[in-house]
Amino acid sequence: MLLLRTEAAGSDPFGSARAAGGQVPPRRGADTLAPMRSAWLAVLLDVCCVLVFVAVGRASHTEGETAAGILSTGWPFLCGLAAGWVFSRAWRHPLALRPAGLAVWLSTAALGMVLRVVSGQGTAVAFVVVALAFLGLFLLGWRLLARLVSR
């Protein structure tokens, strides 16, 4: 009823912002929705990159692609990925190569290797090099592509 009375009286229900600028002001939640979506999308893409790395590695060693096998091999790298997101506060600028992309990449590889050692899994030098290269290509690569596409 109040809304009807103010419209009938000739005043603007949106206040002086609409009257002054002629446009409806955005809702407060709308301001933060786009960055939140890009952060969740970035997390999803990062997790997919790690899982692709694990699946390709397991397939190349004919260890099979069961869900349990992928999780047992992938959990150290997923923990490293999560730590990288937290340490770098990547949700603030999830598409940035630096610092978010670099921190996420290096922590995924480094903490993933540390957790593999602690859990009794192998970390041959060749595996460390391949992991750094693959994870770097994928975790930084999609961010670089997103940057190029958005221009």
JSON list of C-alpha atoms in Angstrom, two decimals:
[
{"chain": "A", "resi": 1, "resn": "MET", "atom": "CA", "xyz": [0.00, 0.00, 0.00]},
{"chain": "A", "resi": 2, "resn": "LEU", "atom": "CA", "xyz": [2.81, 2.38, 0.83]},
{"chain": "A", "resi": 3, "resn": "LEU", "atom": "CA", "xyz": [4.32, 1.80, -2.59]},
{"chain": "A", "resi": 4, "resn": "LEU", "atom": "CA", "xyz": [1.03, 2.59, -4.25]},
{"chain": "A", "resi": 5, "resn": "ARG", "atom": "CA", "xyz": [0.64, 5.80, -2.27]},
{"chain": "A", "resi": 6, "resn": "THR", "atom": "CA", "xyz": [4.14, 7.06, -3.15]},
{"chain": "A", "resi": 7, "resn": "GLU", "atom": "CA", "xyz": [3.61, 6.28, -6.82]},
{"chain": "A", "resi": 8, "resn": "ALA", "atom": "CA", "xyz": [0.25, 7.96, -6.76]},
{"chain": "A", "resi": 9, "resn": "ALA", "atom": "CA", "xyz": [1.75, 10.99, -5.08]},
{"chain": "A", "resi": 10, "resn": "GLY", "atom": "CA", "xyz": [4.24, 11.29, -7.93]},
{"chain": "A", "resi": 11, "resn": "SER", "atom": "CA", "xyz": [7.43, 10.41, -6.03]},
{"chain": "A", "resi": 12, "resn": "ASP", "atom": "CA", "xyz": [9.88, 7.76, -7.14]},
{"chain": "A", "resi": 13, "resn": "PRO", "atom": "CA", "xyz": [9.84, 4.44, -5.19]},
{"chain": "A", "resi": 14, "resn": "PHE", "atom": "CA", "xyz": [13.57, 4.03, -5.91]},
{"chain": "A", "resi": 15, "resn": "GLY", "atom": "CA", "xyz": [14.50, 7.26, -4.19]},
{"chain": "A", "resi": 16, "resn": "SER", "atom": "CA", "xyz": [16.68, 10.09, -5.35]},
{"chain": "A", "resi": 17, "resn": "ALA", "atom": "CA", "xyz": [19.14, 7.85, -7.24]},
{"chain": "A", "resi": 18, "resn": "ARG", "atom": "CA", "xyz": [16.61, 7.20, -9.96]},
{"chain": "A", "resi": 19, "resn": "ALA", "atom": "CA", "xyz": [15.30, 10.71, -9.96]},
{"chain": "A", "resi": 20, "resn": "ALA", "atom": "CA", "xyz": [18.81, 12.18, -10.26]},
{"chain": "A", "resi": 21, "resn": "GLY", "atom": "CA", "xyz": [20.31, 9.76, -12.75]},
{"chain": "A", "resi": 22, "resn": "GLY", "atom": "CA", "xyz": [17.20, 8.42, -14.38]},
{"chain": "A", "resi": 23, "resn": "GLN", "atom": "CA", "xyz": [18.23, 4.79, -13.76]},
{"chain": "A", "resi": 24, "resn": "VAL", "atom": "CA", "xyz": [17.34, 2.17, -11.21]},
{"chain": "A", "resi": 25, "resn": "PRO", "atom": "CA", "xyz": [20.29, 1.53, -8.84]},
{"chain": "A", "resi": 26, "resn": "PRO", "atom": "CA", "xyz": [21.60, -2.06, -8.80]},
{"chain": "A", "resi": 27, "resn": "ARG", "atom": "CA", "xyz": [20.72, -4.31, -5.90]},
{"chain": "A", "resi": 28, "resn": "ARG", "atom": "CA", "xyz": [23.46, -4.78, -3.34]},
{"chain": "A", "resi": 29, "resn": "GLY", "atom": "CA", "xyz": [23.72, -8.54, -3.93]},
{"chain": "A", "resi": 30, "resn": "ALA", "atom": "CA", "xyz": [24.13, -8.05, -7.68]},
{"chain": "A", "resi": 31, "resn": "ASP", "atom": "CA", "xyz": [27.46, -6.26, -7.14]},
{"chain": "A", "resi": 32, "resn": "THR", "atom": "CA", "xyz": [29.08, -9.35, -5.64]},
{"chain": "A", "resi": 33, "resn": "LEU", "atom": "CA", "xyz": [27.38, -12.04, -7.72]},
{"chain": "A", "resi": 34, "resn": "ALA", "atom": "CA", "xyz": [29.66, -11.91, -10.79]},
{"chain": "A", "resi": 35, "resn": "PRO", "atom": "CA", "xyz": [32.97, -12.19, -8.85]},
{"chain": "A", "resi": 36, "resn": "MET", "atom": "CA", "xyz": [31.52, -15.01, -6.78]},
{"chain": "A", "resi": 37, "resn": "ARG", "atom": "CA", "xyz": [30.52, -16.89, -9.93]},
{"chain": "A", "resi": 38, "resn": "SER", "atom": "CA", "xyz": [33.95, -16.47, -11.46]},
{"chain": "A", "resi": 39, "resn": "ALA", "atom": "CA", "xyz": [35.58, -17.74, -8.26]},
{"chain": "A", "resi": 40, "resn": "TRP", "atom": "CA", "xyz": [33.40, -20.86, -8.19]},
{"chain": "A", "resi": 41, "resn": "LEU", "atom": "CA", "xyz": [34.04, -21.44, -11.88]},
{"chain": "A", "resi": 42, "resn": "ALA", "atom": "CA", "xyz": [37.78, -21.05, -11.30]},
{"chain": "A", "resi": 43, "resn": "VAL", "atom": "CA", "xyz": [37.69, -23.58, -8.44]},
{"chain": "A", "resi": 44, "resn": "LEU", "atom": "CA", "xyz": [35.79, -26.01, -10.65]},
{"chain": "A", "resi": 45, "resn": "LEU", "atom": "CA", "xyz": [38.26, -25.58, -13.51]},
{"chain": "A", "resi": 46, "resn": "ASP", "atom": "CA", "xyz": [41.23, -26.02, -11.18]},
{"chain": "A", "resi": 47, "resn": "VAL", "atom": "CA", "xyz": [39.78, -29.20, -9.69]},
{"chain": "A", "resi": 48, "resn": "CYS", "atom": "CA", "xyz": [39.10, -30.53, -13.20]},
{"chain": "A", "resi": 49, "resn": "CYS", "atom": "CA", "xyz": [42.70, -29.79, -14.20]},
{"chain": "A", "resi": 50, "resn": "VAL", "atom": "CA", "xyz": [44.02, -31.74, -11.21]},
{"chain": "A", "resi": 51, "resn": "LEU", "atom": "CA", "xyz": [41.67, -34.64, -11.88]},
{"chain": "A", "resi": 52, "resn": "VAL", "atom": "CA", "xyz": [42.68, -34.74, -15.55]},
{"chain": "A", "resi": 53, "resn": "PHE", "atom": "CA", "xyz": [46.33, -34.82, -14.46]},
{"chain": "A", "resi": 54, "resn": "VAL", "atom": "CA", "xyz": [45.62, -37.73, -12.13]},
{"chain": "A", "resi": 55, "resn": "ALA", "atom": "CA", "xyz": [43.51, -39.64, -14.65]},
{"chain": "A", "resi": 56, "resn": "VAL", "atom": "CA", "xyz": [46.08, -39.25, -17.44]},
{"chain": "A", "resi": 57, "resn": "GLY", "atom": "CA", "xyz": [48.87, -40.33, -15.10]},
{"chain": "A", "resi": 58, "resn": "ARG", "atom": "CA", "xyz": [46.98, -43.38, -13.90]},
{"chain": "A", "resi": 59, "resn": "ALA", "atom": "CA", "xyz": [46.02, -44.34, -17.44]},
{"chain": "A", "resi": 60, "resn": "SER", "atom": "CA", "xyz": [49.62, -44.04, -18.65]},
{"chain": "A", "resi": 61, "resn": "HIS", "atom": "CA", "xyz": [50.70, -46.47, -15.94]},
{"chain": "A", "resi": 62, "resn": "THR", "atom": "CA", "xyz": [47.72, -48.78, -16.55]},
{"chain": "A", "resi": 63, "resn": "GLU", "atom": "CA", "xyz": [46.54, -48.38, -12.96]},
{"chain": "A", "resi": 64, "resn": "GLY", "atom": "CA", "xyz": [42.91, -48.02, -14.01]},
{"chain": "A", "resi": 65, "resn": "GLU", "atom": "CA", "xyz": [40.46, -45.19, -13.78]},
{"chain": "A", "resi": 66, "resn": "THR", "atom": "CA", "xyz": [38.28, -46.21, -10.87]},
{"chain": "A", "resi": 67, "resn": "ALA", "atom": "CA", "xyz": [36.87, -43.45, -8.69]},
{"chain": "A", "resi": 68, "resn": "ALA", "atom": "CA", "xyz": [38.66, -44.86, -5.64]},
{"chain": "A", "resi": 69, "resn": "GLY", "atom": "CA", "xyz": [41.96, -45.00, -7.52]},
{"chain": "A", "resi": 70, "resn": "ILE", "atom": "CA", "xyz": [41.65, -41.46, -8.81]},
{"chain": "A", "resi": 71, "resn": "LEU", "atom": "CA", "xyz": [40.78, -40.17, -5.34]},
{"chain": "A", "resi": 72, "resn": "SER", "atom": "CA", "xyz": [43.64, -42.07, -3.67]},
{"chain": "A", "resi": 73, "resn": "THR", "atom": "CA", "xyz": [46.11, -40.61, -6.16]},
{"chain": "A", "resi": 74, "resn": "GLY", "atom": "CA", "xyz": [44.50, -37.18, -6.39]},
{"chain": "A", "resi": 75, "resn": "TRP", "atom": "CA", "xyz": [43.82, -36.24, -2.78]},
{"chain": "A", "resi": 76, "resn": "PRO", "atom": "CA", "xyz": [47.34, -34.88, -2.10]},
{"chain": "A", "resi": 77, "resn": "PHE", "atom": "CA", "xyz": [47.11, -32.58, -5.11]},
{"chain": "A", "resi": 78, "resn": "LEU", "atom": "CA", "xyz": [43.56, -31.52, -4.30]},
{"chain": "A", "resi": 79, "resn": "CYS", "atom": "CA", "xyz": [44.69, -30.62, -0.77]},
{"chain": "A", "resi": 80, "resn": "GLY", "atom": "CA", "xyz": [47.58, -28.64, -2.24]},
{"chain": "A", "resi": 81, "resn": "LEU", "atom": "CA", "xyz": [45.14, -26.92, -4.57]},
{"chain": "A", "resi": 82, "resn": "ALA", "atom": "CA", "xyz": [42.88, -25.96, -1.67]},
{"chain": "A", "resi": 83, "resn": "ALA", "atom": "CA", "xyz": [45.84, -24.65, 0.31]},
{"chain": "A", "resi": 84, "resn": "GLY", "atom": "CA", "xyz": [46.97, -22.57, -2.65]},
{"chain": "A", "resi": 85, "resn": "TRP", "atom": "CA", "xyz": [43.54, -21.01, -2.91]},
{"chain": "A", "resi": 86, "resn": "VAL", "atom": "CA", "xyz": [43.55, -20.16, 0.79]},
{"chain": "A", "resi": 87, "resn": "PHE", "atom": "CA", "xyz": [47.17, -18.94, 0.97]},
{"chain": "A", "resi": 88, "resn": "SER", "atom": "CA", "xyz": [46.85, -16.69, -2.07]},
{"chain": "A", "resi": 89, "resn": "ARG", "atom": "CA", "xyz": [43.24, -15.65, -1.39]},
{"chain": "A", "resi": 90, "resn": "ALA", "atom": "CA", "xyz": [42.60, -16.58, -5.00]},
{"chain": "A", "resi": 91, "resn": "TRP", "atom": "CA", "xyz": [38.88, -15.91, -4.69]},
{"chain": "A", "resi": 92, "resn": "ARG", "atom": "CA", "xyz": [39.68, -12.19, -4.82]},
{"chain": "A", "resi": 93, "resn": "HIS", "atom": "CA", "xyz": [41.12, -12.40, -8.35]},
{"chain": "A", "resi": 94, "resn": "PRO", "atom": "CA", "xyz": [40.56, -16.00, -9.48]},
{"chain": "A", "resi": 95, "resn": "LEU", "atom": "CA", "xyz": [41.45, -15.38, -13.12]},
{"chain": "A", "resi": 96, "resn": "ALA", "atom": "CA", "xyz": [44.74, -13.61, -12.40]},
{"chain": "A", "resi": 97, "resn": "LEU", "atom": "CA", "xyz": [47.95, -15.34, -13.41]},
{"chain": "A", "resi": 98, "resn": "ARG", "atom": "CA", "xyz": [49.80, -13.60, -10.62]},
{"chain": "A", "resi": 99, "resn": "PRO", "atom": "CA", "xyz": [49.52, -14.05, -7.67]},
{"chain": "A", "resi": 100, "resn": "ALA", "atom": "CA", "xyz": [46.53, -16.44, -7.73]},
{"chain": "A", "resi": 101, "resn": "GLY", "atom": "CA", "xyz": [47.53, -18.66, -10.65]},
{"chain": "A", "resi": 102, "resn": "LEU", "atom": "CA", "xyz": [51.17, -19.01, -9.65]},
{"chain": "A", "resi": 103, "resn": "ALA", "atom": "CA", "xyz": [50.37, -19.67, -5.99]},
{"chain": "A", "resi": 104, "resn": "VAL", "atom": "CA", "xyz": [47.71, -22.23, -6.84]},
{"chain": "A", "resi": 105, "resn": "TRP", "atom": "CA", "xyz": [50.01, -24.01, -9.31]},
{"chain": "A", "resi": 106, "resn": "LEU", "atom": "CA", "xyz": [53.08, -24.12, -7.08]},
{"chain": "A", "resi": 107, "resn": "SER", "atom": "CA", "xyz": [51.21, -25.11, -3.94]},
{"chain": "A", "resi": 108, "resn": "THR", "atom": "CA", "xyz": [49.30, -27.82, -5.80]},
{"chain": "A", "resi": 109, "resn": "ALA", "atom": "CA", "xyz": [52.55, -29.33, -7.02]},
{"chain": "A", "resi": 110, "resn": "ALA", "atom": "CA", "xyz": [54.68, -28.77, -3.91]},
{"chain": "A", "resi": 111, "resn": "LEU", "atom": "CA", "xyz": [52.16, -29.69, -1.23]},
{"chain": "A", "resi": 112, "resn": "GLY", "atom": "CA", "xyz": [50.89, -32.51, -3.41]},
{"chain": "A", "resi": 113, "resn": "MET", "atom": "CA", "xyz": [54.40, -34.00, -3.48]},
{"chain": "A", "resi": 114, "resn": "VAL", "atom": "CA", "xyz": [54.90, -33.51, 0.26]},
{"chain": "A", "resi": 115, "resn": "LEU", "atom": "CA", "xyz": [51.61, -35.21, 1.03]},
{"chain": "A", "resi": 116, "resn": "ARG", "atom": "CA", "xyz": [52.47, -38.05, -1.35]},
{"chain": "A", "resi": 117, "resn": "VAL", "atom": "CA", "xyz": [55.72, -38.65, 0.56]},
{"chain": "A", "resi": 118, "resn": "VAL", "atom": "CA", "xyz": [53.95, -38.51, 3.93]},
{"chain": "A", "resi": 119, "resn": "SER", "atom": "CA", "xyz": [51.32, -40.98, 2.72]},
{"chain": "A", "resi": 120, "resn": "GLY", "atom": "CA", "xyz": [53.89, -43.41, 1.33]},
{"chain": "A", "resi": 121, "resn": "GLN", "atom": "CA", "xyz": [53.33, -42.72, -2.36]},
{"chain": "A", "resi": 122, "resn": "GLY", "atom": "CA", "xyz": [56.26, -42.24, -4.74]},
{"chain": "A", "resi": 123, "resn": "THR", "atom": "CA", "xyz": [57.84, -39.00, -5.90]},
{"chain": "A", "resi": 124, "resn": "ALA", "atom": "CA", "xyz": [60.48, -39.80, -8.49]},
{"chain": "A", "resi": 125, "resn": "VAL", "atom": "CA", "xyz": [62.29, -36.79, -9.96]},
{"chain": "A", "resi": 126, "resn": "ALA", "atom": "CA", "xyz": [60.75, -37.40, -13.38]},
{"chain": "A", "resi": 127, "resn": "PHE", "atom": "CA", "xyz": [57.29, -37.43, -11.80]},
{"chain": "A", "resi": 128, "resn": "VAL", "atom": "CA", "xyz": [57.95, -34.11, -10.06]},
{"chain": "A", "resi": 129, "resn": "VAL", "atom": "CA", "xyz": [59.05, -32.54, -13.36]},
{"chain": "A", "resi": 130, "resn": "VAL", "atom": "CA", "xyz": [56.04, -33.93, -15.24]},
{"chain": "A", "resi": 131, "resn": "ALA", "atom": "CA", "xyz": [53.67, -32.80, -12.48]},
{"chain": "A", "resi": 132, "resn": "LEU", "atom": "CA", "xyz": [55.10, -29.28, -12.47]},
{"chain": "A", "resi": 133, "resn": "ALA", "atom": "CA", "xyz": [54.88, -29.05, -16.26]},
{"chain": "A", "resi": 134, "resn": "PHE", "atom": "CA", "xyz": [51.39, -30.53, -16.61]},
{"chain": "A", "resi": 135, "resn": "LEU", "atom": "CA", "xyz": [49.86, -28.65, -13.70]},
{"chain": "A", "resi": 136, "resn": "GLY", "atom": "CA", "xyz": [51.54, -25.42, -14.79]},
{"chain": "A", "resi": 137, "resn": "LEU", "atom": "CA", "xyz": [50.28, -25.81, -18.34]},
{"chain": "A", "resi": 138, "resn": "PHE", "atom": "CA", "xyz": [46.74, -26.53, -17.23]},
{"chain": "A", "resi": 139, "resn": "LEU", "atom": "CA", "xyz": [46.32, -24.36, -14.10]},
{"chain": "A", "resi": 140, "resn": "LEU", "atom": "CA", "xyz": [47.98, -21.35, -15.70]},
{"chain": "A", "resi": 141, "resn": "GLY", "atom": "CA", "xyz": [46.86, -22.16, -19.23]},
{"chain": "A", "resi": 142, "resn": "TRP", "atom": "CA", "xyz": [43.13, -21.83, -18.70]},
{"chain": "A", "resi": 143, "resn": "ARG", "atom": "CA", "xyz": [43.69, -18.51, -16.89]},
{"chain": "A", "resi": 144, "resn": "LEU", "atom": "CA", "xyz": [45.76, -17.23, -19.80]},
{"chain": "A", "resi": 145, "resn": "LEU", "atom": "CA", "xyz": [43.08, -18.32, -22.27]},
{"chain": "A", "resi": 146, "resn": "ALA", "atom": "CA", "xyz": [40.40, -16.63, -20.17]},
{"chain": "A", "resi": 147, "resn": "ARG", "atom": "CA", "xyz": [42.42, -13.42, -20.17]},
{"chain": "A", "resi": 148, "resn": "LEU", "atom": "CA", "xyz": [42.87, -13.53, -23.95]},
{"chain": "A", "resi": 149, "resn": "VAL", "atom": "CA", "xyz": [39.20, -14.29, -24.60]},
{"chain": "A", "resi": 150, "resn": "SER", "atom": "CA", "xyz": [37.99, -11.51, -22.30]},
{"chain": "A", "resi": 151, "resn": "ARG", "atom": "CA", "xyz": [39.89, -8.82, -24.20]}
]
